[in-house]
Amino acid sequence: MKIVEKIDVEKWRCFAFEHPKGNIFQTPEMYQVIKNTKDNEPVFLSATDDEDNVLAILLGQVQKFYKGLVGKLTSRSVIWGGPLIKDDDLEIGRCLLTKYDETVGKKVVYSEFRNLWKMNSYRRLFESCSYNYKDHLNILVDLT
């Protein structure tokens, strides 16, 4: 297994849409949206096997709101609906998150994974990589 920053776009697209938790936020099209959004930088990583089959993907965006030193102290990375990992394999996930941390480590103050579903199966993964896990909570307000 290897962690790479570029893969075949069609393999990426297929993996994102065929994954049980696949979503628009982890697609090559969203990569282009982030790339073309002011003050945002896409971060993409994929785990592949020796035949370049996709095992996992992670697309995030580094958001900078200010320039200079203030920008470095306030930049963050947001990952919507990811990572997507084949068979929820925690070892693949650990390798992917380790490389992600190395990639964004000096660019951001913190990373935020915004889950779109219950990620209980990834809880151990995030905690083993020193992330704080908080359940996805919705607040319902009765307006009647």
PDB file of C-alpha atoms in Angstrom:
ATOM      1  CA  MET A   1       0.000   0.000   0.000  1.00  0.00           C
ATOM      2  CA  LYS A   2       1.133   3.541  -0.715  1.00  0.00           C
ATOM      3  CA  ILE A   3      -0.259   6.982   0.052  1.00  0.00           C
ATOM      4  CA  VAL A   4      -0.295   9.296  -2.976  1.00  0.00           C
ATOM      5  CA  GLU A   5      -1.481  12.806  -3.786  1.00  0.00           C
ATOM      6  CA  LYS A   6      -2.598  12.078  -7.365  1.00  0.00           C
ATOM      7  CA  ILE A   7      -4.640   9.253  -8.836  1.00  0.00           C
ATOM      8  CA  ASP A   8      -6.636   8.629 -11.989  1.00  0.00           C
ATOM      9  CA  VAL A   9      -9.656  10.944 -11.819  1.00  0.00           C
ATOM     10  CA  GLU A  10     -12.080   8.288 -13.048  1.00  0.00           C
ATOM     11  CA  LYS A  11     -10.896   5.791 -10.407  1.00  0.00           C
ATOM     12  CA  TRP A  12     -11.319   8.517  -7.789  1.00  0.00           C
ATOM     13  CA  ARG A  13     -14.831   9.365  -8.982  1.00  0.00           C
ATOM     14  CA  CYS A  14     -15.875   5.690  -9.078  1.00  0.00           C
ATOM     15  CA  PHE A  15     -14.498   5.007  -5.609  1.00  0.00           C
ATOM     16  CA  ALA A  16     -16.328   8.027  -4.146  1.00  0.00           C
ATOM     17  CA  PHE A  17     -19.668   7.107  -5.693  1.00  0.00           C
ATOM     18  CA  GLU A  18     -19.442   3.347  -5.152  1.00  0.00           C
ATOM     19  CA  HIS A  19     -18.368   3.601  -1.505  1.00  0.00           C
ATOM     20  CA  PRO A  20     -21.314   3.003   0.882  1.00  0.00           C
ATOM     21  CA  LYS A  21     -20.631   6.403   2.491  1.00  0.00           C
ATOM     22  CA  GLY A  22     -19.591   8.130  -0.709  1.00  0.00           C
ATOM     23  CA  ASN A  23     -20.632  11.744  -1.124  1.00  0.00           C
ATOM     24  CA  ILE A  24     -20.118  14.799  -3.326  1.00  0.00           C
ATOM     25  CA  PHE A  25     -17.621  16.314  -0.864  1.00  0.00           C
ATOM     26  CA  GLN A  26     -15.048  13.602  -1.646  1.00  0.00           C
ATOM     27  CA  THR A  27     -15.139  13.840  -5.462  1.00  0.00           C
ATOM     28  CA  PRO A  28     -12.749  15.266  -8.051  1.00  0.00           C
ATOM     29  CA  GLU A  29     -15.429  17.821  -8.908  1.00  0.00           C
ATOM     30  CA  MET A  30     -15.338  19.163  -5.337  1.00  0.00           C
ATOM     31  CA  TYR A  31     -11.552  19.304  -5.594  1.00  0.00           C
ATOM     32  CA  GLN A  32     -11.982  21.714  -8.518  1.00  0.00           C
ATOM     33  CA  VAL A  33     -14.510  23.800  -6.575  1.00  0.00           C
ATOM     34  CA  ILE A  34     -12.111  24.137  -3.640  1.00  0.00           C
ATOM     35  CA  LYS A  35      -9.186  24.878  -5.945  1.00  0.00           C
ATOM     36  CA  ASN A  36     -11.151  27.738  -7.544  1.00  0.00           C
ATOM     37  CA  THR A  37     -12.419  29.198  -4.256  1.00  0.00           C
ATOM     38  CA  LYS A  38     -10.586  32.237  -2.956  1.00  0.00           C
ATOM     39  CA  ASP A  39      -8.454  31.644   0.147  1.00  0.00           C
ATOM     40  CA  ASN A  40      -8.905  27.855  -0.042  1.00  0.00           C
ATOM     41  CA  GLU A  41      -6.434  25.138  -0.964  1.00  0.00           C
ATOM     42  CA  PRO A  42      -7.468  21.532  -1.627  1.00  0.00           C
ATOM     43  CA  VAL A  43      -5.647  18.692   0.107  1.00  0.00           C
ATOM     44  CA  PHE A  44      -6.122  15.283  -1.482  1.00  0.00           C
ATOM     45  CA  LEU A  45      -4.636  11.949  -0.467  1.00  0.00           C
ATOM     46  CA  SER A  46      -5.376   8.421  -1.544  1.00  0.00           C
ATOM     47  CA  ALA A  47      -4.254   4.997  -0.416  1.00  0.00           C
ATOM     48  CA  THR A  48      -3.639   2.618  -3.323  1.00  0.00           C
ATOM     49  CA  ASP A  49      -2.408  -0.931  -3.680  1.00  0.00           C
ATOM     50  CA  ASP A  50       0.395  -2.143  -5.974  1.00  0.00           C
ATOM     51  CA  GLU A  51      -1.977  -2.237  -8.964  1.00  0.00           C
ATOM     52  CA  ASP A  52      -3.112   1.356  -8.262  1.00  0.00           C
ATOM     53  CA  ASN A  53      -6.533   0.236  -7.047  1.00  0.00           C
ATOM     54  CA  VAL A  54      -8.016   2.835  -4.711  1.00  0.00           C
ATOM     55  CA  LEU A  55      -8.256   1.736  -1.067  1.00  0.00           C
ATOM     56  CA  ALA A  56      -9.118   5.100   0.519  1.00  0.00           C
ATOM     57  CA  ILE A  57      -9.531   8.784  -0.285  1.00  0.00           C
ATOM     58  CA  LEU A  58      -9.470  11.964   1.747  1.00  0.00           C
ATOM     59  CA  LEU A  59     -10.268  15.409   0.346  1.00  0.00           C
ATOM     60  CA  GLY A  60     -10.042  18.430   2.582  1.00  0.00           C
ATOM     61  CA  GLN A  61      -9.661  22.150   2.234  1.00  0.00           C
ATOM     62  CA  VAL A  62      -7.230  24.469   3.927  1.00  0.00           C
ATOM     63  CA  GLN A  63      -9.045  27.709   4.692  1.00  0.00           C
ATOM     64  CA  LYS A  64      -7.043  30.899   5.182  1.00  0.00           C
ATOM     65  CA  PHE A  65      -8.913  33.972   6.286  1.00  0.00           C
ATOM     66  CA  TYR A  66      -5.951  36.336   6.685  1.00  0.00           C
ATOM     67  CA  LYS A  67      -2.500  36.872   5.202  1.00  0.00           C
ATOM     68  CA  GLY A  68       0.862  36.745   6.962  1.00  0.00           C
ATOM     69  CA  LEU A  69       1.382  35.665  10.554  1.00  0.00           C
ATOM     70  CA  VAL A  70      -2.302  36.060  11.492  1.00  0.00           C
ATOM     71  CA  GLY A  71      -3.175  33.782   8.580  1.00  0.00           C
ATOM     72  CA  LYS A  72      -0.816  31.100   9.848  1.00  0.00           C
ATOM     73  CA  LEU A  73      -2.340  31.334  13.311  1.00  0.00           C
ATOM     74  CA  THR A  74      -5.948  31.093  12.101  1.00  0.00           C
ATOM     75  CA  SER A  75      -5.845  28.667   9.147  1.00  0.00           C
ATOM     76  CA  ARG A  76      -7.780  25.446   9.481  1.00  0.00           C
ATOM     77  CA  SER A  77      -8.520  22.368   7.427  1.00  0.00           C
ATOM     78  CA  VAL A  78     -12.040  21.044   6.990  1.00  0.00           C
ATOM     79  CA  ILE A  79     -12.846  17.579   5.671  1.00  0.00           C
ATOM     80  CA  TRP A  80     -16.504  17.040   4.774  1.00  0.00           C
ATOM     81  CA  GLY A  81     -17.751  13.444   4.607  1.00  0.00           C
ATOM     82  CA  GLY A  82     -14.391  11.763   4.732  1.00  0.00           C
ATOM     83  CA  PRO A  83     -12.212   9.885   4.811  1.00  0.00           C
ATOM     84  CA  LEU A  84     -13.713   7.106   2.707  1.00  0.00           C
ATOM     85  CA  ILE A  85     -11.918   3.831   3.442  1.00  0.00           C
ATOM     86  CA  LYS A  86     -12.506   0.492   1.730  1.00  0.00           C
ATOM     87  CA  ASP A  87     -14.106  -1.973   4.162  1.00  0.00           C
ATOM     88  CA  ASP A  88     -13.508   0.565   6.990  1.00  0.00           C
ATOM     89  CA  ASP A  89      -9.985  -0.887   7.310  1.00  0.00           C
ATOM     90  CA  LEU A  90      -8.466   0.911  10.301  1.00  0.00           C
ATOM     91  CA  GLU A  91      -4.842   0.248   9.295  1.00  0.00           C
ATOM     92  CA  ILE A  92      -5.398   1.882   5.891  1.00  0.00           C
ATOM     93  CA  GLY A  93      -7.105   4.756   7.685  1.00  0.00           C
ATOM     94  CA  ARG A  94      -4.222   5.153  10.139  1.00  0.00           C
ATOM     95  CA  CYS A  95      -1.687   5.380   7.295  1.00  0.00           C
ATOM     96  CA  LEU A  96      -3.879   7.892   5.451  1.00  0.00           C
ATOM     97  CA  LEU A  97      -4.375  10.121   8.521  1.00  0.00           C
ATOM     98  CA  THR A  98      -0.677   9.978   9.396  1.00  0.00           C
ATOM     99  CA  LYS A  99       0.243  11.220   5.916  1.00  0.00           C
ATOM    100  CA  TYR A 100      -2.529  13.833   6.091  1.00  0.00           C
ATOM    101  CA  ASP A 101      -1.130  15.176   9.376  1.00  0.00           C
ATOM    102  CA  GLU A 102       2.345  15.400   7.820  1.00  0.00           C
ATOM    103  CA  THR A 103       0.914  17.209   4.786  1.00  0.00           C
ATOM    104  CA  VAL A 104      -1.093  19.899   6.596  1.00  0.00           C
ATOM    105  CA  GLY A 105       0.847  20.037   9.860  1.00  0.00           C
ATOM    106  CA  LYS A 106       2.572  23.373   9.241  1.00  0.00           C
ATOM    107  CA  LYS A 107      -0.274  24.896   7.235  1.00  0.00           C
ATOM    108  CA  VAL A 108      -3.111  24.805   9.777  1.00  0.00           C
ATOM    109  CA  VAL A 109      -3.818  25.262  13.455  1.00  0.00           C
ATOM    110  CA  TYR A 110      -6.340  22.423  13.500  1.00  0.00           C
ATOM    111  CA  SER A 111      -8.301  20.013  11.304  1.00  0.00           C
ATOM    112  CA  GLU A 112     -12.007  19.385  11.545  1.00  0.00           C
ATOM    113  CA  PHE A 113     -13.647  16.275  10.126  1.00  0.00           C
ATOM    114  CA  ARG A 114     -17.314  16.997   9.560  1.00  0.00           C
ATOM    115  CA  ASN A 115     -19.042  13.671   9.516  1.00  0.00           C
ATOM    116  CA  LEU A 116     -22.201  13.169   7.473  1.00  0.00           C
ATOM    117  CA  TRP A 117     -23.121   9.887   9.165  1.00  0.00           C
ATOM    118  CA  LYS A 118     -22.405   8.050  12.397  1.00  0.00           C
ATOM    119  CA  MET A 119     -18.695   7.322  12.364  1.00  0.00           C
ATOM    120  CA  ASN A 120     -18.560   5.018  15.356  1.00  0.00           C
ATOM    121  CA  SER A 121     -16.463   2.533  13.374  1.00  0.00           C
ATOM    122  CA  TYR A 122     -13.812   5.257  12.857  1.00  0.00           C
ATOM    123  CA  ARG A 123     -13.733   6.424  16.461  1.00  0.00           C
ATOM    124  CA  ARG A 124     -10.756   4.224  17.409  1.00  0.00           C
ATOM    125  CA  LEU A 125      -8.995   5.347  14.237  1.00  0.00           C
ATOM    126  CA  PHE A 126      -9.321   9.046  15.051  1.00  0.00           C
ATOM    127  CA  GLU A 127      -8.397   8.581  18.693  1.00  0.00           C
ATOM    128  CA  SER A 128      -5.311   6.503  17.777  1.00  0.00           C
ATOM    129  CA  CYS A 129      -4.160   9.439  15.626  1.00  0.00           C
ATOM    130  CA  SER A 130      -4.654  11.900  18.539  1.00  0.00           C
ATOM    131  CA  TYR A 131      -7.907  13.422  17.309  1.00  0.00           C
ATOM    132  CA  ASN A 132     -10.733  14.298  19.688  1.00  0.00           C
ATOM    133  CA  TYR A 133     -13.922  12.576  18.625  1.00  0.00           C
ATOM    134  CA  LYS A 134     -17.289  14.249  19.088  1.00  0.00           C
ATOM    135  CA  ASP A 135     -20.551  12.734  17.954  1.00  0.00           C
ATOM    136  CA  HIS A 136     -22.447  14.407  15.145  1.00  0.00           C
ATOM    137  CA  LEU A 137     -25.296  16.189  16.886  1.00  0.00           C
ATOM    138  CA  ASN A 138     -28.356  17.865  15.449  1.00  0.00           C
ATOM    139  CA  ILE A 139     -30.487  20.338  17.324  1.00  0.00           C
ATOM    140  CA  LEU A 140     -34.148  20.287  16.551  1.00  0.00           C
ATOM    141  CA  VAL A 141     -36.184  23.376  17.315  1.00  0.00           C
ATOM    142  CA  ASP A 142     -39.938  23.005  17.326  1.00  0.00           C
ATOM    143  CA  LEU A 143     -41.269  26.037  15.468  1.00  0.00           C
ATOM    144  CA  THR A 144     -44.992  25.233  15.735  1.00  0.00           C
TER     145      THR A 144
END
